PDB file of C-alpha atoms in Angstrom:
ATOM      1  CA  MET A 202       0.395   0.228  -0.235  1.00  0.00           C
ATOM      2  CA  LEU A 203       2.714   2.424   0.943  1.00  0.00           C
ATOM      3  CA  ARG A 204       4.669   1.332  -2.644  1.00  0.00           C
ATOM      4  CA  GLU A 205       1.004   1.914  -4.392  1.00  0.00           C
ATOM      5  CA  LYS A 206       0.823   5.720  -2.578  1.00  0.00           C
ATOM      6  CA  ALA A 207       4.320   6.262  -3.781  1.00  0.00           C
ATOM      7  CA  LEU A 208       3.593   5.811  -6.822  1.00  0.00           C
ATOM      8  CA  SER A 209       0.413   7.781  -7.457  1.00  0.00           C
ATOM      9  CA  LEU A 210       1.720  10.490  -5.854  1.00  0.00           C
ATOM     10  CA  HIS A 211       5.647  10.512  -8.017  1.00  0.00           C
ATOM     11  CA  LYS A 212       2.853  10.263 -10.763  1.00  0.00           C
ATOM     12  CA  ARG A 213       0.733  13.479  -9.961  1.00  0.00           C
ATOM     13  CA  PHE A 214       3.953  15.771  -9.225  1.00  0.00           C
ATOM     14  CA  GLU A 215       6.200  14.347 -12.534  1.00  0.00           C
ATOM     15  CA  GLU A 216       3.224  16.533 -14.672  1.00  0.00           C
ATOM     16  CA  SER A 217       4.392  19.560 -13.490  1.00  0.00           C
ATOM     17  CA  LEU A 218       7.865  18.791 -14.224  1.00  0.00           C
ATOM     18  CA  HIS A 219       9.944  19.919 -17.332  1.00  0.00           C
ATOM     19  CA  ASP A 220      11.353  16.615 -19.082  1.00  0.00           C
ATOM     20  CA  GLY A 221      14.953  17.321 -17.999  1.00  0.00           C
ATOM     21  CA  GLU A 222      14.003  17.465 -14.254  1.00  0.00           C
ATOM     22  CA  LYS A 223      11.903  13.662 -14.555  1.00  0.00           C
ATOM     23  CA  LYS A 224      13.788  10.681 -12.732  1.00  0.00           C
ATOM     24  CA  THR A 225      12.543   7.218 -13.274  1.00  0.00           C
ATOM     25  CA  PHE A 226      11.043   6.612  -9.889  1.00  0.00           C
ATOM     26  CA  LYS A 227       9.658   2.557  -8.971  1.00  0.00           C
ATOM     27  CA  ALA A 228       9.172   2.549  -5.136  1.00  0.00           C
ATOM     28  CA  SER A 229      11.025  -0.299  -4.803  1.00  0.00           C
ATOM     29  CA  LYS A 230      10.849  -2.815  -1.621  1.00  0.00           C
ATOM     30  CA  GLY A 231      14.833  -1.360  -1.004  1.00  0.00           C
ATOM     31  CA  TRP A 232      13.056   2.144  -1.233  1.00  0.00           C
ATOM     32  CA  LEU A 233       9.929   1.064   1.635  1.00  0.00           C
ATOM     33  CA  TYR A 234      13.088   0.110   3.558  1.00  0.00           C
ATOM     34  CA  SER A 235      14.754   3.200   3.392  1.00  0.00           C
ATOM     35  CA  PHE A 236      11.630   5.524   3.320  1.00  0.00           C
ATOM     36  CA  VAL A 237      10.736   3.116   6.871  1.00  0.00           C
ATOM     37  CA  GLN A 238      14.118   3.219   8.548  1.00  0.00           C
ATOM     38  CA  ARG A 239      14.525   7.115   7.877  1.00  0.00           C
ATOM     39  CA  TYR A 240      10.894   8.051   9.880  1.00  0.00           C
ATOM     40  CA  LYS A 241      11.243   5.120  12.191  1.00  0.00           C
ATOM     41  CA  LEU A 242       8.454   3.926  11.821  1.00  0.00           C
ATOM     42  CA  LYS A 243       7.832  -0.093  13.294  1.00  0.00           C
ATOM     43  CA  ASN A 244       6.738  -3.032  11.678  1.00  0.00           C
ATOM     44  CA  LEU A 245       4.286  -5.005  14.851  1.00  0.00           C
ATOM     45  CA  LYS A 246       2.639  -8.118  14.261  1.00  0.00           C
ATOM     46  CA  ILE A 247       0.058  -9.359  16.301  1.00  0.00           C
ATOM     47  CA  THR A 248       0.712 -13.439  15.647  1.00  0.00           C
ATOM     48  CA  GLY A 249      -2.546 -15.960  16.360  1.00  0.00           C
ATOM     49  CA  GLU A 250      -3.342 -19.264  18.425  1.00  0.00           C
ATOM     50  CA  SER A 251      -3.581 -22.605  16.215  1.00  0.00           C
ATOM     51  CA  ALA A 252      -5.134 -25.366  17.021  1.00  0.00           C
ATOM     52  CA  SER A 253      -3.467 -29.127  16.501  1.00  0.00           C
ATOM     53  CA  ALA A 254      -4.991 -31.553  13.947  1.00  0.00           C
ATOM     54  CA  ASP A 255      -5.827 -35.147  13.746  1.00  0.00           C
ATOM     55  CA  ILE A 256      -3.354 -36.470  11.491  1.00  0.00           C
ATOM     56  CA  GLU A 257      -4.348 -40.151  11.779  1.00  0.00           C
ATOM     57  CA  ALA A 258      -8.160 -39.147  11.095  1.00  0.00           C
ATOM     58  CA  ALA A 259      -7.840 -36.382   8.272  1.00  0.00           C
ATOM     59  CA  SER A 260      -5.307 -39.360   6.244  1.00  0.00           C
ATOM     60  CA  VAL A 261      -8.616 -41.698   6.435  1.00  0.00           C
ATOM     61  CA  PHE A 262     -11.438 -38.858   5.305  1.00  0.00           C
ATOM     62  CA  PRO A 263     -10.228 -38.543   1.775  1.00  0.00           C
ATOM     63  CA  GLN A 264     -11.362 -42.501   0.500  1.00  0.00           C
ATOM     64  CA  HIS A 265     -14.361 -42.175   3.092  1.00  0.00           C
ATOM     65  CA  PHE A 266     -15.638 -38.741   0.410  1.00  0.00           C
ATOM     66  CA  LYS A 267     -14.513 -40.706  -2.964  1.00  0.00           C
ATOM     67  CA  THR A 268     -16.531 -43.089  -2.192  1.00  0.00           C
ATOM     68  CA  VAL A 269     -19.794 -40.920  -1.667  1.00  0.00           C
ATOM     69  CA  ILE A 270     -18.796 -38.804  -3.880  1.00  0.00           C
ATOM     70  CA  GLU A 271     -18.936 -42.023  -6.646  1.00  0.00           C
ATOM     71  CA  GLU A 272     -21.790 -44.602  -4.839  1.00  0.00           C
ATOM     72  CA  GLY A 273     -23.883 -41.007  -5.258  1.00  0.00           C
ATOM     73  CA  GLY A 274     -22.986 -39.814  -9.047  1.00  0.00           C
ATOM     74  CA  TYR A 275     -22.409 -35.936  -7.882  1.00  0.00           C
ATOM     75  CA  VAL A 276     -20.751 -33.471 -10.676  1.00  0.00           C
ATOM     76  CA  PRO A 277     -18.535 -30.456  -9.272  1.00  0.00           C
ATOM     77  CA  GLU A 278     -21.302 -28.589 -10.105  1.00  0.00           C
ATOM     78  CA  GLN A 279     -23.398 -30.281  -7.165  1.00  0.00           C
ATOM     79  CA  VAL A 280     -20.689 -30.436  -4.598  1.00  0.00           C
ATOM     80  CA  PHE A 281     -20.560 -27.721  -1.949  1.00  0.00           C
ATOM     81  CA  ASN A 282     -18.400 -26.551   1.633  1.00  0.00           C
ATOM     82  CA  CYS A 283     -19.426 -23.864   3.676  1.00  0.00           C
ATOM     83  CA  ASP A 284     -17.458 -22.912   6.578  1.00  0.00           C
ATOM     84  CA  GLU A 285     -17.952 -19.483   8.641  1.00  0.00           C
ATOM     85  CA  THR A 286     -15.190 -16.951   9.732  1.00  0.00           C
ATOM     86  CA  GLY A 287     -14.703 -14.096  11.714  1.00  0.00           C
ATOM     87  CA  LEU A 288     -14.498 -10.731  10.356  1.00  0.00           C
ATOM     88  CA  PHE A 289     -13.382  -7.728  12.832  1.00  0.00           C
ATOM     89  CA  TRP A 290     -14.448  -5.566   9.777  1.00  0.00           C
ATOM     90  CA  LYS A 291     -13.027  -2.047  10.512  1.00  0.00           C
ATOM     91  CA  LYS A 292      -9.176  -3.874  12.077  1.00  0.00           C
ATOM     92  CA  MET A 293      -6.244  -2.918  10.385  1.00  0.00           C
ATOM     93  CA  PRO A 294      -3.727  -5.076   8.841  1.00  0.00           C
ATOM     94  CA  ASN A 295      -2.091  -7.599  11.992  1.00  0.00           C
ATOM     95  CA  ARG A 296       1.368  -5.443  10.692  1.00  0.00           C
ATOM     96  CA  THR A 297       0.890  -1.920  10.264  1.00  0.00           C
ATOM     97  CA  TYR A 298       3.806   0.588   9.992  1.00  0.00           C
ATOM     98  CA  ILE A 299       3.593   3.728  13.035  1.00  0.00           C
ATOM     99  CA  ASN A 300       5.565   5.721  14.846  1.00  0.00           C
ATOM    100  CA  LYS A 301       8.355   4.188  16.815  1.00  0.00           C
ATOM    101  CA  GLU A 302       7.203   5.952  20.017  1.00  0.00           C
ATOM    102  CA  ALA A 303       4.047   4.864  19.707  1.00  0.00           C
ATOM    103  CA  ARG A 304       4.958   1.260  19.931  1.00  0.00           C
ATOM    104  CA  GLN A 305       1.229  -0.043  19.053  1.00  0.00           C
ATOM    105  CA  ALA A 306      -0.983   0.784  16.215  1.00  0.00           C
ATOM    106  CA  LYS A 307      -3.106   3.798  16.906  1.00  0.00           C
ATOM    107  CA  GLY A 308      -7.033   2.676  17.201  1.00  0.00           C
ATOM    108  CA  PHE A 309      -6.335  -1.219  16.987  1.00  0.00           C
ATOM    109  CA  LYS A 310      -8.172  -1.923  20.231  1.00  0.00           C
ATOM    110  CA  ALA A 311     -11.024   0.721  20.278  1.00  0.00           C
ATOM    111  CA  PHE A 312     -11.991  -1.528  16.219  1.00  0.00           C
ATOM    112  CA  LYS A 313     -13.070  -4.979  17.520  1.00  0.00           C
ATOM    113  CA  ASP A 314     -16.456  -4.513  16.074  1.00  0.00           C
ATOM    114  CA  ARG A 315     -16.970  -8.233  14.263  1.00  0.00           C
ATOM    115  CA  LEU A 316     -19.237 -10.223  12.359  1.00  0.00           C
ATOM    116  CA  THR A 317     -19.956 -13.420  11.645  1.00  0.00           C
ATOM    117  CA  LEU A 318     -19.326 -14.779   7.750  1.00  0.00           C
ATOM    118  CA  VAL A 319     -20.984 -17.840   6.663  1.00  0.00           C
ATOM    119  CA  LEU A 320     -19.008 -18.547   2.865  1.00  0.00           C
ATOM    120  CA  CYS A 321     -20.413 -21.194   0.818  1.00  0.00           C
ATOM    121  CA  ALA A 322     -19.172 -22.385  -2.928  1.00  0.00           C
ATOM    122  CA  ASN A 323     -19.182 -25.688  -4.779  1.00  0.00           C
ATOM    123  CA  ALA A 324     -16.636 -27.846  -7.076  1.00  0.00           C
ATOM    124  CA  ALA A 325     -16.805 -26.068  -9.834  1.00  0.00           C
ATOM    125  CA  GLY A 326     -15.988 -22.723  -8.240  1.00  0.00           C
ATOM    126  CA  HIS A 327     -19.373 -20.741  -8.141  1.00  0.00           C
ATOM    127  CA  ILE A 328     -19.999 -18.859  -4.697  1.00  0.00           C
ATOM    128  CA  ILE A 329     -23.374 -18.458  -3.075  1.00  0.00           C
ATOM    129  CA  LYS A 330     -25.347 -15.397  -1.247  1.00  0.00           C
ATOM    130  CA  PRO A 331     -22.927 -15.264   1.749  1.00  0.00           C
ATOM    131  CA  GLY A 332     -24.214 -15.354   5.161  1.00  0.00           C
ATOM    132  CA  LEU A 333     -23.900 -12.404   7.677  1.00  0.00           C
ATOM    133  CA  VAL A 334     -24.203 -12.432  11.388  1.00  0.00           C
ATOM    134  CA  TYR A 335     -24.264  -9.323  13.053  1.00  0.00           C
ATOM    135  CA  ARG A 336     -24.669  -8.448  17.267  1.00  0.00           C
ATOM    136  CA  ALA A 337     -27.688  -6.047  15.970  1.00  0.00           C
ATOM    137  CA  ASN A 338     -30.410  -7.268  13.886  1.00  0.00           C
ATOM    138  CA  ASN A 339     -31.263  -2.852  12.467  1.00  0.00           C
ATOM    139  CA  PRO A 340     -27.889  -1.325  13.435  1.00  0.00           C
ATOM    140  CA  ARG A 341     -28.093   2.245  11.995  1.00  0.00           C
ATOM    141  CA  PRO A 342     -26.962   2.845   8.724  1.00  0.00           C
ATOM    142  CA  LEU A 343     -29.568  -0.440   8.045  1.00  0.00           C
ATOM    143  CA  LYS A 344     -33.064   1.065   9.665  1.00  0.00           C
ATOM    144  CA  ASN A 345     -36.116   1.525   7.410  1.00  0.00           C
ATOM    145  CA  LYS A 346     -33.854  -1.041   4.595  1.00  0.00           C
ATOM    146  CA  ARG A 347     -34.992  -4.495   3.064  1.00  0.00           C
ATOM    147  CA  LYS A 348     -32.148  -6.861   3.999  1.00  0.00           C
ATOM    148  CA  ASP A 349     -33.411  -8.908   1.643  1.00  0.00           C
ATOM    149  CA  CYS A 350     -31.802  -6.954  -1.293  1.00  0.00           C
ATOM    150  CA  LEU A 351     -28.102  -6.933   0.518  1.00  0.00           C
ATOM    151  CA  PRO A 352     -25.655  -8.795  -0.551  1.00  0.00           C
ATOM    152  CA  VAL A 353     -25.894 -11.285   2.459  1.00  0.00           C
ATOM    153  CA  PHE A 354     -28.259 -13.457   3.675  1.00  0.00           C
ATOM    154  CA  TRP A 355     -28.467 -10.929   7.075  1.00  0.00           C
ATOM    155  CA  GLN A 356     -29.106 -12.474  10.986  1.00  0.00           C
ATOM    156  CA  HIS A 357     -28.324 -11.234  14.222  1.00  0.00           C
ATOM    157  CA  ASN A 358     -27.397 -12.791  18.017  1.00  0.00           C
ATOM    158  CA  LYS A 359     -26.290 -10.707  20.816  1.00  0.00           C
ATOM    159  CA  LYS A 360     -22.472 -11.972  20.080  1.00  0.00           C
ATOM    160  CA  ALA A 361     -22.307 -12.301  16.280  1.00  0.00           C
ATOM    161  CA  TRP A 362     -22.401 -15.830  16.832  1.00  0.00           C
ATOM    162  CA  MET A 363     -23.128 -18.686  14.450  1.00  0.00           C
ATOM    163  CA  THR A 364     -25.825 -20.449  16.555  1.00  0.00           C
ATOM    164  CA  ALA A 365     -27.822 -24.176  15.570  1.00  0.00           C
ATOM    165  CA  ILE A 366     -30.489 -22.298  15.130  1.00  0.00           C
ATOM    166  CA  LEU A 367     -29.642 -19.725  12.761  1.00  0.00           C
ATOM    167  CA  PHE A 368     -27.725 -21.860  11.241  1.00  0.00           C
ATOM    168  CA  LEU A 369     -30.514 -23.899  10.360  1.00  0.00           C
ATOM    169  CA  ASP A 370     -32.013 -21.274   9.206  1.00  0.00           C
ATOM    170  CA  TRP A 371     -29.262 -20.395   6.528  1.00  0.00           C
ATOM    171  CA  PHE A 372     -30.217 -23.990   5.250  1.00  0.00           C
ATOM    172  CA  LYS A 373     -33.520 -23.475   4.540  1.00  0.00           C
ATOM    173  CA  LYS A 374     -33.251 -20.184   3.907  1.00  0.00           C
ATOM    174  CA  CYS A 375     -30.568 -19.164   1.501  1.00  0.00           C
ATOM    175  CA  PHE A 376     -28.668 -22.224   0.833  1.00  0.00           C
ATOM    176  CA  ILE A 377     -31.300 -24.018  -0.866  1.00  0.00           C
ATOM    177  CA  PRO A 378     -33.163 -21.485  -2.431  1.00  0.00           C
ATOM    178  CA  GLU A 379     -29.530 -20.641  -3.889  1.00  0.00           C
ATOM    179  CA  VAL A 380     -28.660 -24.194  -4.577  1.00  0.00           C
ATOM    180  CA  LYS A 381     -31.991 -24.736  -6.657  1.00  0.00           C
ATOM    181  CA  ALA A 382     -32.033 -21.952  -8.490  1.00  0.00           C
ATOM    182  CA  TYR A 383     -27.987 -22.671  -9.462  1.00  0.00           C
ATOM    183  CA  LEU A 384     -28.748 -25.665 -10.792  1.00  0.00           C
ATOM    184  CA  GLU A 385     -31.584 -25.448 -12.526  1.00  0.00           C
ATOM    185  CA  LYS A 386     -30.197 -22.633 -14.442  1.00  0.00           C
ATOM    186  CA  LYS A 387     -27.513 -25.572 -14.847  1.00  0.00           C
ATOM    187  CA  GLU A 388     -30.226 -27.675 -16.106  1.00  0.00           C
ATOM    188  CA  LEU A 389     -28.763 -29.890 -13.155  1.00  0.00           C
ATOM    189  CA  SER A 390     -30.755 -32.370 -11.081  1.00  0.00           C
ATOM    190  CA  PHE A 391     -31.292 -30.826  -7.152  1.00  0.00           C
ATOM    191  CA  LYS A 392     -29.206 -33.335  -5.855  1.00  0.00           C
ATOM    192  CA  VAL A 393     -26.280 -32.110  -3.255  1.00  0.00           C
ATOM    193  CA  LEU A 394     -23.611 -33.323  -1.458  1.00  0.00           C
ATOM    194  CA  LEU A 395     -22.670 -30.355   1.015  1.00  0.00           C
ATOM    195  CA  ILE A 396     -19.830 -30.493   3.243  1.00  0.00           C
ATOM    196  CA  ILE A 397     -19.297 -29.242   7.043  1.00  0.00           C
ATOM    197  CA  ASP A 398     -17.236 -29.205   9.756  1.00  0.00           C
ATOM    198  CA  ASN A 399     -18.634 -30.256  13.042  1.00  0.00           C
ATOM    199  CA  ALA A 400     -18.529 -26.836  15.055  1.00  0.00           C
ATOM    200  CA  PRO A 401     -21.095 -26.496  17.470  1.00  0.00           C
ATOM    201  CA  GLY A 402     -23.166 -24.541  15.212  1.00  0.00           C
ATOM    202  CA  HIS A 403     -23.841 -26.983  12.497  1.00  0.00           C
ATOM    203  CA  PRO A 404     -26.449 -29.615  14.764  1.00  0.00           C
ATOM    204  CA  GLU A 405     -27.086 -32.771  13.843  1.00  0.00           C
ATOM    205  CA  SER A 406     -30.456 -32.483  12.443  1.00  0.00           C
ATOM    206  CA  ILE A 407     -29.563 -30.559   9.600  1.00  0.00           C
ATOM    207  CA  LYS A 408     -28.679 -33.847   7.725  1.00  0.00           C
ATOM    208  CA  PHE A 409     -32.351 -34.224   8.054  1.00  0.00           C
ATOM    209  CA  GLU A 410     -33.616 -31.201   6.746  1.00  0.00           C
ATOM    210  CA  ASP A 411     -33.913 -31.907   2.711  1.00  0.00           C
ATOM    211  CA  GLU A 412     -33.781 -35.070   0.969  1.00  0.00           C
ATOM    212  CA  ASN A 413     -32.355 -34.295  -1.763  1.00  0.00           C
ATOM    213  CA  VAL A 414     -28.890 -32.636   0.192  1.00  0.00           C
ATOM    214  CA  LYS A 415     -27.279 -35.213   1.746  1.00  0.00           C
ATOM    215  CA  VAL A 416     -24.202 -33.483   4.301  1.00  0.00           C
ATOM    216  CA  ILE A 417     -21.240 -35.111   5.803  1.00  0.00           C
ATOM    217  CA  PHE A 418     -19.199 -33.931   8.673  1.00  0.00           C
ATOM    218  CA  LEU A 419     -15.633 -33.162   8.292  1.00  0.00           C
ATOM    219  CA  PRO A 420     -14.031 -35.544  11.827  1.00  0.00           C
ATOM    220  CA  PRO A 421     -13.396 -33.578  14.579  1.00  0.00           C
ATOM    221  CA  ASN A 422     -10.108 -31.512  14.488  1.00  0.00           C
ATOM    222  CA  THR A 423      -9.413 -31.766  11.121  1.00  0.00           C
ATOM    223  CA  THR A 424     -10.713 -28.601   9.566  1.00  0.00           C
ATOM    224  CA  SER A 425      -6.706 -26.833   8.867  1.00  0.00           C
ATOM    225  CA  ILE A 426      -6.270 -29.964   6.871  1.00  0.00           C
ATOM    226  CA  LEU A 427      -9.357 -31.181   5.310  1.00  0.00           C
ATOM    227  CA  GLN A 428     -11.572 -28.393   5.096  1.00  0.00           C
ATOM    228  CA  PRO A 429     -11.401 -26.546   1.656  1.00  0.00           C
ATOM    229  CA  LEU A 430     -12.836 -22.603   2.130  1.00  0.00           C
ATOM    230  CA  ASP A 431      -9.932 -23.525   5.020  1.00  0.00           C
ATOM    231  CA  GLN A 432      -6.886 -24.089   2.640  1.00  0.00           C
ATOM    232  CA  GLY A 433      -6.407 -20.503   1.911  1.00  0.00           C
ATOM    233  CA  ILE A 434      -9.886 -19.512   0.233  1.00  0.00           C
ATOM    234  CA  ILE A 435     -10.740 -17.718   3.511  1.00  0.00           C
ATOM    235  CA  LYS A 436      -7.185 -16.112   4.071  1.00  0.00           C
ATOM    236  CA  CYS A 437      -7.157 -14.500   0.497  1.00  0.00           C
ATOM    237  CA  PHE A 438     -11.073 -13.106   0.824  1.00  0.00           C
ATOM    238  CA  LYS A 439      -9.491 -11.066   4.047  1.00  0.00           C
ATOM    239  CA  ALA A 440      -6.313 -10.561   2.323  1.00  0.00           C
ATOM    240  CA  THR A 441      -9.136  -8.238  -0.500  1.00  0.00           C
ATOM    241  CA  TYR A 442     -11.692  -7.349   1.840  1.00  0.00           C
ATOM    242  CA  THR A 443      -8.407  -5.097   3.738  1.00  0.00           C
ATOM    243  CA  ARG A 444      -7.093  -4.143  -0.012  1.00  0.00           C
ATOM    244  CA  MET A 445     -10.148  -2.929  -0.814  1.00  0.00           C
ATOM    245  CA  ALA A 446     -10.782  -1.159   2.064  1.00  0.00           C
ATOM    246  CA  PHE A 447      -7.397   0.551   2.082  1.00  0.00           C
ATOM    247  CA  GLY A 448      -8.384   1.943  -1.217  1.00  0.00           C
ATOM    248  CA  ARG A 449     -11.283   3.546  -0.740  1.00  0.00           C
ATOM    249  CA  ILE A 450      -9.592   5.113   2.497  1.00  0.00           C
ATOM    250  CA  ARG A 451      -7.101   6.185   0.303  1.00  0.00           C
ATOM    251  CA  ASP A 452      -8.955   7.292  -1.647  1.00  0.00           C
ATOM    252  CA  ALA A 453     -11.003   9.316   0.547  1.00  0.00           C
ATOM    253  CA  ILE A 454      -8.097  11.028   1.864  1.00  0.00           C
ATOM    254  CA  ASP A 455      -6.565  11.970  -1.322  1.00  0.00           C
ATOM    255  CA  ALA A 456     -10.718  13.745  -1.599  1.00  0.00           C
ATOM    256  CA  ASP A 457      -9.999  15.711   1.722  1.00  0.00           C
ATOM    257  CA  ARG A 458      -6.319  16.567   2.713  1.00  0.00           C
ATOM    258  CA  ASN A 459      -7.647  17.230   6.693  1.00  0.00           C
ATOM    259  CA  SER A 460      -9.169  13.430   7.021  1.00  0.00           C
ATOM    260  CA  ASP A 461      -6.452  10.302   9.077  1.00  0.00           C
ATOM    261  CA  VAL A 462      -7.336   7.073   8.357  1.00  0.00           C
ATOM    262  CA  MET A 463      -8.735   6.164  11.704  1.00  0.00           C
ATOM    263  CA  GLY A 464     -11.014   9.445  11.602  1.00  0.00           C
ATOM    264  CA  TYR A 465     -12.263   7.860   8.750  1.00  0.00           C
ATOM    265  CA  VAL A 466     -12.562   4.258   9.941  1.00  0.00           C
ATOM    266  CA  PHE A 467     -14.699   6.024  12.649  1.00  0.00           C
ATOM    267  CA  GLU A 468     -17.183   8.523  10.423  1.00  0.00           C
ATOM    268  CA  LYS A 469     -18.042   6.102   8.064  1.00  0.00           C
ATOM    269  CA  THR A 470     -18.774   3.294  10.327  1.00  0.00           C
ATOM    270  CA  THR A 471     -20.548   4.818  12.512  1.00  0.00           C
ATOM    271  CA  LYS A 472     -23.318   6.560  10.754  1.00  0.00           C
TER     272      LYS A 472
END
């Protein structure tokens, strides 16, 4: 982000220079290192915990999964995987350059507003409407708005957590109609295989909700190895979200030189 901004500034200033005054500027990694050292910026990293995986159980599951697909005659368009992930949607990146004197990213603790996303896609790469669980049913920006017109399936819970009731609601009111419409468009029969992990919010009863949807639970403690969406897809989604958010912040600051990053985030997310 710093390198992109430096290039855009260079391009802007270069327009006012004569040909003999112009110099090549690439905003290289070497330039970034020198910039960080010159202004005594520090790179902070906040690390998280990782759970241990059951390697033995994970090694047995693929063969079982293959058998289910072959016996059921499923094609990639009919094989779906879903997973939940928490998103601190106001949060700055884990690695943030700040003044050395501060030692802690400004506002990092202040913006911990969390929501839960339900991401779902099939083996052919089709993505259905995400589910979203927020702590309020009607936050200020959505008052008097039709939630069925949102690009997400809106749900609420005081702690913004996925519960068994909410998951079943998402399954019946979002997953089923979305998948039905998709398969009908593809001229495929409504015969679906859904792979989910054994999280507390995923009730066993979901197996009996629809006779055309076969639900397979991943073995306990194998999510990091077997969960398809956990193999870098959710990570890429969050990286893209952060990049797009910073792009909007950058554009807003370019439009109003009196604004700053944290001020913009606070203003735009509390109105």
